[in-house]
C-alpha cells in the first residue's frame, strides 16, 4: 500500500508533526509506505516565527510544489491530505480528484473552514465560504480531531466521518516520576507551551497570569512564545525544540490552556493539555470545545471561565502538592487510555487502509 501524504507544513509545523509525521514510522512497520510532500517549508515557518513575515517567494514555491506533487498522484493508492490542497483557492483540485476517481482522506485538527466562512471580507465569504464543505464531501473519509470538526463534516455531507484525537507517542513521553521530592524553596511553576503565533491565546487570562508572574512563590513559564507580547510581563520564556520538549514540560508543576470562547477556538484539539497530562501534570483550561472533554473538573485538573475561577484554580493547585500529584496521576492515565498514539494508531491504520483503492487498479 502506497500513500502520498500532502501535509500543510514540514516537520516544524506542530499540526503536521502531530497529525501525520509521528505516525510514519509505525505505518512503515506495518508495511504501509508513505511519501510526504509539505505545502509550506520549514524555511517559511522560521521566517514567520522570527517576525520576518510571510515571504512571497516561500508562498509561491509552496503552490508550485503542491502542483508538482499532484502530478504523481495516480501512482499512489491513496492521498492523505491535511485540511485542503491549495489554501485560498477554490476546491477545484479536490473536485478533480473525485472525478478522476483518485481517493483521498482529509484530516482536520483546526476549524480551518472559519478562515473562509467567517472572513471579514464579504467577497471571500461569497467565493470560499463553502470551500471546505466541498473538500469534505469529495473525500472518501474525513478524519476530525474532535466532535466540533466532525459535526461540520457531517453537515457538509461527508460520506464517512471518523474522530481521531491528537495524540502523543508514549515512546517520547515515558512514565513520569510523579511525586518525587521537590525543593520547597523553589517557586511552583505554572506553564504554557505553544508558538509565537498562538501566544495571543494567553491574553484573555492575562490578569490572573500577571498575578502569577508577580508572586514570589510562583513562576509563570512560557515555552515557545518567543518575544511575542501577550500582555504579561515578568514571565520566564524558554525556547522550544522538539528534542527538548519533554524535558521542558517536566520542569512544570501545572499546565494551562486558556482559550476565548470563539468559533476558531472551539475547533482546537487540546494538544498542549495532552502534553502536560502525559507528563503527569494537573491542568487548568478554559471550558471551550474539546477542552471540556479532556479535562475532568476536579479529577485531572480544573476548568476555569473567569479571572476569579482561574485565580482560585491556580491558588488551589499551587498550595496543595498532594492534590497536584493525585490529579497528575489521573491525567497520565487518561492520556495513555485515550490520547496516546499507541491507543489510536490501530484506528488510523484501519481508516487509511479502508480508503485505499485496490492495488491492481
Short mmCIF file of C-alpha atoms in Angstrom, two decimals:
data_model
loop_
_atom_site.label_atom_id
_atom_site.label_comp_id
_atom_site.label_asym_id
_atom_site.label_seq_id
_atom_site.Cartn_x
_atom_site.Cartn_y
_atom_site.Cartn_z
CA UNK A 1 0.00 0.00 0.00
CA UNK A 2 1.44 3.38 -1.05
CA UNK A 3 0.13 6.66 0.33
CA UNK A 4 1.02 10.23 -0.59
CA UNK A 5 0.70 12.50 2.45
CA UNK A 6 0.09 16.11 1.42
CA UNK A 7 0.72 17.99 4.64
CA UNK A 8 0.22 21.69 5.35
CA UNK A 9 3.67 22.11 6.92
CA UNK A 10 7.05 20.42 7.00
CA UNK A 11 8.38 18.93 10.25
CA UNK A 12 8.48 22.23 12.18
CA UNK A 13 4.72 22.67 11.86
CA UNK A 14 3.08 21.37 15.03
CA UNK A 15 -0.18 20.25 13.42
CA UNK A 16 1.55 18.33 10.62
CA UNK A 17 4.03 16.78 13.02
CA UNK A 18 1.29 15.58 15.39
CA UNK A 19 -1.33 14.51 12.85
CA UNK A 20 1.00 12.99 10.22
CA UNK A 21 4.74 12.72 10.75
CA UNK A 22 4.75 10.99 14.11
CA UNK A 23 2.68 8.13 12.64
CA UNK A 24 5.01 7.43 9.72
CA UNK A 25 7.49 5.03 11.43
CA UNK A 26 4.58 2.96 12.76
CA UNK A 27 2.86 2.83 9.37
CA UNK A 28 6.15 1.74 7.79
CA UNK A 29 6.47 -1.09 10.32
CA UNK A 30 3.02 -2.24 9.19
CA UNK A 31 4.05 -2.31 5.54
CA UNK A 32 2.36 0.97 4.59
CA UNK A 33 4.69 3.16 2.56
CA UNK A 34 4.03 6.89 2.96
CA UNK A 35 5.71 9.57 0.86
CA UNK A 36 5.30 13.13 2.17
CA UNK A 37 5.05 16.46 0.40
CA UNK A 38 4.66 19.55 2.57
CA UNK A 39 2.92 22.64 1.23
CA UNK A 40 4.83 25.14 3.39
CA UNK A 41 8.51 24.60 4.12
CA UNK A 42 10.42 24.83 7.40
CA UNK A 43 12.11 27.96 6.00
CA UNK A 44 8.68 29.61 5.78
CA UNK A 45 7.93 28.81 9.43
CA UNK A 46 11.33 30.01 10.64
CA UNK A 47 10.82 33.33 8.85
CA UNK A 48 7.31 33.62 10.31
CA UNK A 49 8.45 32.93 13.89
CA UNK A 50 11.33 35.39 13.50
CA UNK A 51 8.75 38.06 12.58
CA UNK A 52 10.10 38.34 9.04
CA UNK A 53 6.56 37.93 7.74
CA UNK A 54 5.06 35.61 5.15
CA UNK A 55 7.65 35.77 2.38
CA UNK A 56 6.07 35.79 -1.08
CA UNK A 57 8.87 33.62 -2.50
CA UNK A 58 8.10 30.85 0.04
CA UNK A 59 4.37 31.02 -0.71
CA UNK A 60 4.88 30.91 -4.49
CA UNK A 61 7.20 27.91 -4.07
CA UNK A 62 4.55 26.20 -1.97
CA UNK A 63 1.92 26.35 -4.73
CA UNK A 64 4.36 25.08 -7.37
CA UNK A 65 5.50 22.29 -5.03
CA UNK A 66 1.89 21.20 -4.44
CA UNK A 67 1.14 21.21 -8.17
CA UNK A 68 4.21 19.07 -8.79
CA UNK A 69 3.22 16.59 -6.09
CA UNK A 70 -0.27 16.20 -7.53
CA UNK A 71 1.25 15.33 -10.88
CA UNK A 72 2.21 11.92 -9.49
CA UNK A 73 -1.00 11.33 -7.52
CA UNK A 74 -2.14 8.35 -9.58
CA UNK A 75 0.99 6.39 -8.63
CA UNK A 76 -0.42 6.03 -5.12
CA UNK A 77 -3.30 4.05 -3.66
CA UNK A 78 -4.46 6.98 -1.50
CA UNK A 79 -3.87 10.68 -0.93
CA UNK A 80 -3.82 11.69 2.75
CA UNK A 81 -4.47 15.44 2.79
CA UNK A 82 -4.12 17.90 5.65
CA UNK A 83 -7.02 20.36 5.57
CA UNK A 84 -7.01 21.29 1.83
CA UNK A 85 -4.74 21.15 -1.20
CA UNK A 86 -4.49 24.84 -2.11
CA UNK A 87 -5.26 27.40 0.63
CA UNK A 88 -7.21 30.45 -0.51
CA UNK A 89 -8.18 28.85 -3.84
CA UNK A 90 -11.49 27.12 -4.64
CA UNK A 91 -11.80 23.35 -4.14
CA UNK A 92 -11.17 22.70 -7.84
CA UNK A 93 -8.30 20.26 -7.28
CA UNK A 94 -10.25 18.17 -4.77
CA UNK A 95 -13.26 18.09 -7.13
CA UNK A 96 -11.00 16.95 -9.97
CA UNK A 97 -9.58 14.13 -7.81
CA UNK A 98 -13.15 12.96 -7.16
CA UNK A 99 -13.97 12.95 -10.89
CA UNK A 100 -10.74 11.09 -11.71
CA UNK A 101 -11.57 8.52 -9.02
CA UNK A 102 -8.40 9.29 -7.03
CA UNK A 103 -9.37 8.55 -3.40
CA UNK A 104 -8.34 10.82 -0.58
CA UNK A 105 -8.68 11.09 3.19
CA UNK A 106 -8.70 14.62 4.56
CA UNK A 107 -7.65 15.46 8.13
CA UNK A 108 -8.64 18.41 10.35
CA UNK A 109 -7.32 19.49 13.73
CA UNK A 110 -8.45 23.10 13.36
CA UNK A 111 -11.62 24.84 12.21
CA UNK A 112 -9.90 25.98 9.02
CA UNK A 113 -13.33 26.44 7.39
CA UNK A 114 -13.79 29.53 9.58
CA UNK A 115 -10.89 31.18 7.72
CA UNK A 116 -13.38 31.42 4.87
CA UNK A 117 -16.94 31.45 6.19
CA UNK A 118 -16.07 33.96 8.95
CA UNK A 119 -13.75 36.10 6.82
CA UNK A 120 -14.29 39.83 7.33
CA UNK A 121 -14.32 40.42 3.56
CA UNK A 122 -17.78 39.52 2.12
CA UNK A 123 -16.17 38.68 -1.24
CA UNK A 124 -14.04 35.94 0.37
CA UNK A 125 -17.10 34.63 2.21
CA UNK A 126 -19.09 34.51 -1.04
CA UNK A 127 -16.32 32.82 -3.07
CA UNK A 128 -14.81 30.45 -0.47
CA UNK A 129 -17.31 30.24 2.39
CA UNK A 130 -18.35 26.68 1.42
CA UNK A 131 -14.97 25.58 0.08
CA UNK A 132 -14.05 23.20 2.90
CA UNK A 133 -17.55 21.67 2.77
CA UNK A 134 -16.79 20.64 -0.84
CA UNK A 135 -13.40 19.24 0.19
CA UNK A 136 -15.14 17.20 2.89
CA UNK A 137 -17.91 15.96 0.56
CA UNK A 138 -15.43 14.78 -2.06
CA UNK A 139 -13.29 12.88 0.46
CA UNK A 140 -13.57 9.15 0.97
CA UNK A 141 -13.22 9.72 4.71
CA UNK A 142 -12.97 12.87 6.83
CA UNK A 143 -10.78 12.43 9.92
CA UNK A 144 -11.66 15.02 12.56
CA UNK A 145 -9.70 15.75 15.71
CA UNK A 146 -12.77 16.48 17.82
CA UNK A 147 -16.61 16.47 17.75
CA UNK A 148 -16.85 20.14 16.66
CA UNK A 149 -14.92 19.42 13.46
CA UNK A 150 -16.75 16.13 12.92
CA UNK A 151 -20.13 17.85 13.15
CA UNK A 152 -19.12 20.32 10.44
CA UNK A 153 -18.11 17.40 8.19
CA UNK A 154 -21.46 15.70 8.73
CA UNK A 155 -23.34 18.92 7.98
CA UNK A 156 -21.24 19.27 4.80
CA UNK A 157 -22.46 15.85 3.63
CA UNK A 158 -19.23 13.87 4.09
CA UNK A 159 -19.57 10.19 3.18
CA UNK A 160 -17.78 8.93 6.31
CA UNK A 161 -16.52 10.84 9.33
CA UNK A 162 -14.16 9.45 11.97
CA UNK A 163 -12.88 11.18 15.10
CA UNK A 164 -9.21 10.59 15.88
CA UNK A 165 -7.89 12.94 18.60
CA UNK A 166 -4.45 14.49 18.54
CA UNK A 167 -2.13 12.19 20.47
CA UNK A 168 1.34 11.89 21.96
CA UNK A 169 3.73 8.99 21.39
CA UNK A 170 4.34 7.21 24.70
CA UNK A 171 7.84 6.35 23.49
CA UNK A 172 8.62 10.09 23.54
CA UNK A 173 6.62 10.66 26.75
CA UNK A 174 7.76 7.87 29.11
CA UNK A 175 6.18 7.22 32.51
CA UNK A 176 6.78 10.41 34.55
CA UNK A 177 8.25 10.40 38.05
CA UNK A 178 5.18 11.76 39.80
CA UNK A 179 5.58 12.63 43.46
CA UNK A 180 9.36 12.85 43.51
CA UNK A 181 10.64 15.23 46.21
CA UNK A 182 10.99 18.86 45.12
CA UNK A 183 12.89 21.74 46.61
CA UNK A 184 10.24 23.61 48.64
CA UNK A 185 12.26 26.79 48.32
CA UNK A 186 11.69 26.76 44.56
CA UNK A 187 8.59 28.55 43.22
CA UNK A 188 5.70 26.49 41.85
CA UNK A 189 6.00 26.59 38.06
CA UNK A 190 2.80 27.26 36.08
CA UNK A 191 3.49 26.77 32.40
CA UNK A 192 2.18 27.11 28.86
CA UNK A 193 3.60 25.67 25.62
CA UNK A 194 2.90 26.96 22.13
CA UNK A 195 4.29 29.09 19.33
CA UNK A 196 4.80 32.85 18.88
CA UNK A 197 1.63 32.97 16.79
CA UNK A 198 -0.53 31.18 19.40
CA UNK A 199 0.78 33.13 22.42
CA UNK A 200 -2.08 35.57 21.85
CA UNK A 201 -4.40 32.91 23.31
CA UNK A 202 -2.97 33.93 26.72
CA UNK A 203 -4.49 37.40 26.51
CA UNK A 204 -7.98 36.52 27.81
CA UNK A 205 -6.45 35.49 31.17
CA UNK A 206 -3.58 37.96 31.34
CA UNK A 207 -4.83 39.44 34.63
CA UNK A 208 -4.60 36.22 36.71
CA UNK A 209 -1.41 35.23 34.87
CA UNK A 210 0.17 38.59 35.65
CA UNK A 211 -0.60 37.89 39.33
CA UNK A 212 1.31 34.62 38.95
CA UNK A 213 4.27 36.43 37.40
CA UNK A 214 4.22 38.99 40.22
CA UNK A 215 4.02 36.44 43.09
CA UNK A 216 7.43 35.39 44.51
CA UNK A 217 6.26 31.85 45.36
CA UNK A 218 5.02 31.25 41.81
CA UNK A 219 6.64 31.38 38.40
CA UNK A 220 4.94 31.77 35.03
CA UNK A 221 6.80 29.83 32.31
CA UNK A 222 6.11 30.35 28.59
CA UNK A 223 7.64 27.70 26.31
CA UNK A 224 7.91 28.59 22.62
CA UNK A 225 6.22 32.01 22.88
CA UNK A 226 9.37 33.79 21.74
CA UNK A 227 9.21 37.52 22.39
CA UNK A 228 5.52 37.80 21.50
CA UNK A 229 3.77 40.35 23.68
CA UNK A 230 0.91 38.52 25.38
CA UNK A 231 0.23 41.45 27.68
CA UNK A 232 2.14 39.80 30.56
CA UNK A 233 5.49 40.95 31.97
CA UNK A 234 7.97 39.04 34.09
CA UNK A 235 7.35 35.54 32.70
CA UNK A 236 10.22 33.08 32.21
CA UNK A 237 10.46 32.45 28.47
CA UNK A 238 12.04 29.23 27.20
CA UNK A 239 12.89 28.40 23.61
CA UNK A 240 11.08 25.36 22.20
CA UNK A 241 12.76 22.49 20.43
CA UNK A 242 11.33 19.11 19.54
CA UNK A 243 14.30 17.34 21.12
CA UNK A 244 13.88 19.13 24.47
CA UNK A 245 10.08 19.32 24.54
CA UNK A 246 9.57 16.57 27.13
CA UNK A 247 12.37 17.85 29.40
CA UNK A 248 10.93 21.38 29.29
CA UNK A 249 7.45 20.18 30.21
CA UNK A 250 8.88 18.06 33.02
CA UNK A 251 10.05 21.26 34.75
CA UNK A 252 6.44 22.45 35.18
CA UNK A 253 4.16 21.78 38.16
CA UNK A 254 0.90 22.86 36.46
CA UNK A 255 -0.03 23.21 32.77
CA UNK A 256 -2.50 25.75 31.43
CA UNK A 257 -4.55 26.22 28.25
CA UNK A 258 -6.64 29.39 28.21
CA UNK A 259 -8.94 29.99 25.22
CA UNK A 260 -11.51 32.61 24.32
CA UNK A 261 -14.94 31.13 23.58
CA UNK A 262 -14.89 31.90 19.86
CA UNK A 263 -15.59 29.85 16.74
CA UNK A 264 -11.96 29.15 15.79
CA UNK A 265 -11.02 28.22 19.37
CA UNK A 266 -13.92 25.73 19.61
CA UNK A 267 -12.21 23.71 16.88
CA UNK A 268 -8.90 23.33 18.74
CA UNK A 269 -7.83 19.80 19.69
CA UNK A 270 -6.32 20.49 23.13
CA UNK A 271 -2.91 19.11 22.23
CA UNK A 272 -0.99 21.12 24.81
CA UNK A 273 -3.31 19.77 27.54
CA UNK A 274 -2.49 16.26 26.36
CA UNK A 275 1.23 17.07 26.51
CA UNK A 276 1.03 18.37 30.10
CA UNK A 277 -1.10 15.43 31.19
CA UNK A 278 1.25 12.92 29.57
CA UNK A 279 3.97 14.36 31.82
CA UNK A 280 1.77 13.76 34.87
CA UNK A 281 0.87 17.42 35.38
CA UNK A 282 -2.51 18.69 36.58
CA UNK A 283 -4.05 21.21 34.20
CA UNK A 284 -6.20 24.33 34.17
CA UNK A 285 -8.13 25.12 31.00
CA UNK A 286 -10.94 27.21 29.62
CA UNK A 287 -14.07 25.05 29.06
CA UNK A 288 -14.05 25.70 25.31
CA UNK A 289 -14.57 22.96 22.73
CA UNK A 290 -12.81 19.68 23.39
CA UNK A 291 -11.05 21.10 26.47
CA UNK A 292 -14.21 20.28 28.43
CA UNK A 293 -13.85 16.60 27.42
CA UNK A 294 -10.13 16.28 28.08
CA UNK A 295 -10.22 18.00 31.48
CA UNK A 296 -12.39 16.25 34.09
CA UNK A 297 -13.02 19.06 36.56
CA UNK A 298 -11.70 18.10 39.99
CA UNK A 299 -10.21 14.81 38.71
CA UNK A 300 -7.24 15.63 36.47
CA UNK A 301 -7.42 19.42 36.71
CA UNK A 302 -9.81 22.37 36.75
CA UNK A 303 -11.93 24.15 34.15
CA UNK A 304 -11.98 27.91 34.66
CA UNK A 305 -14.06 30.53 32.84
CA UNK A 306 -13.49 33.82 34.65
CA UNK A 307 -10.47 35.61 36.10
CA UNK A 308 -11.75 34.65 39.56
CA UNK A 309 -12.00 30.95 38.65
CA UNK A 310 -8.51 31.00 37.12
CA UNK A 311 -7.07 32.59 40.25
CA UNK A 312 -8.88 30.11 42.50
CA UNK A 313 -7.71 27.10 40.46
CA UNK A 314 -4.09 28.33 40.39
CA UNK A 315 -4.11 29.04 44.13
CA UNK A 316 -5.68 25.68 44.98
CA UNK A 317 -3.17 23.66 42.98
CA UNK A 318 -0.16 25.79 43.91
CA UNK A 319 -0.86 25.32 47.63
CA UNK A 320 -1.54 21.56 47.58
CA UNK A 321 1.28 19.28 46.38
CA UNK A 322 -0.70 16.13 47.21
CA UNK A 323 -3.60 17.31 45.02
CA UNK A 324 -1.20 18.05 42.17
CA UNK A 325 0.23 14.55 42.49
CA UNK A 326 -3.20 12.88 42.58
CA UNK A 327 -4.51 14.84 39.60
CA UNK A 328 -1.24 14.29 37.73
CA UNK A 329 -1.63 10.52 38.03
CA UNK A 330 -5.23 10.70 36.77
CA UNK A 331 -4.10 12.91 33.90
CA UNK A 332 -1.40 10.48 32.78
CA UNK A 333 -3.81 7.53 32.96
CA UNK A 334 -6.34 9.30 30.73
CA UNK A 335 -3.71 10.16 28.13
CA UNK A 336 -2.45 6.57 28.00
CA UNK A 337 -6.02 5.32 27.61
CA UNK A 338 -7.44 7.80 25.11
CA UNK A 339 -4.86 10.28 23.80
CA UNK A 340 -1.78 8.20 23.02
CA UNK A 341 -0.52 7.14 19.61
CA UNK A 342 -0.46 3.59 20.91
CA UNK A 343 -4.22 3.69 21.63
CA UNK A 344 -5.25 5.47 18.39
CA UNK A 345 -2.82 4.08 15.81
CA UNK A 346 -4.84 0.90 15.08
CA UNK A 347 -7.89 3.06 14.28
CA UNK A 348 -5.95 5.38 11.99
CA UNK A 349 -4.33 2.45 10.18
CA UNK A 350 -7.77 0.88 9.59
CA UNK A 351 -9.16 4.20 8.32
CA UNK A 352 -6.35 4.67 5.81
CA UNK A 353 -6.46 1.04 4.66
CA UNK A 354 -10.21 1.13 4.13
CA UNK A 355 -9.99 4.25 1.96
CA UNK A 356 -7.28 2.92 -0.38
CA UNK A 357 -8.16 1.83 -3.87
CA UNK A 358 -7.27 -1.81 -4.67
CA UNK A 359 -3.55 -2.24 -5.59
CA UNK A 360 -4.36 -3.74 -9.01
CA UNK A 361 -6.24 -0.66 -10.24
#
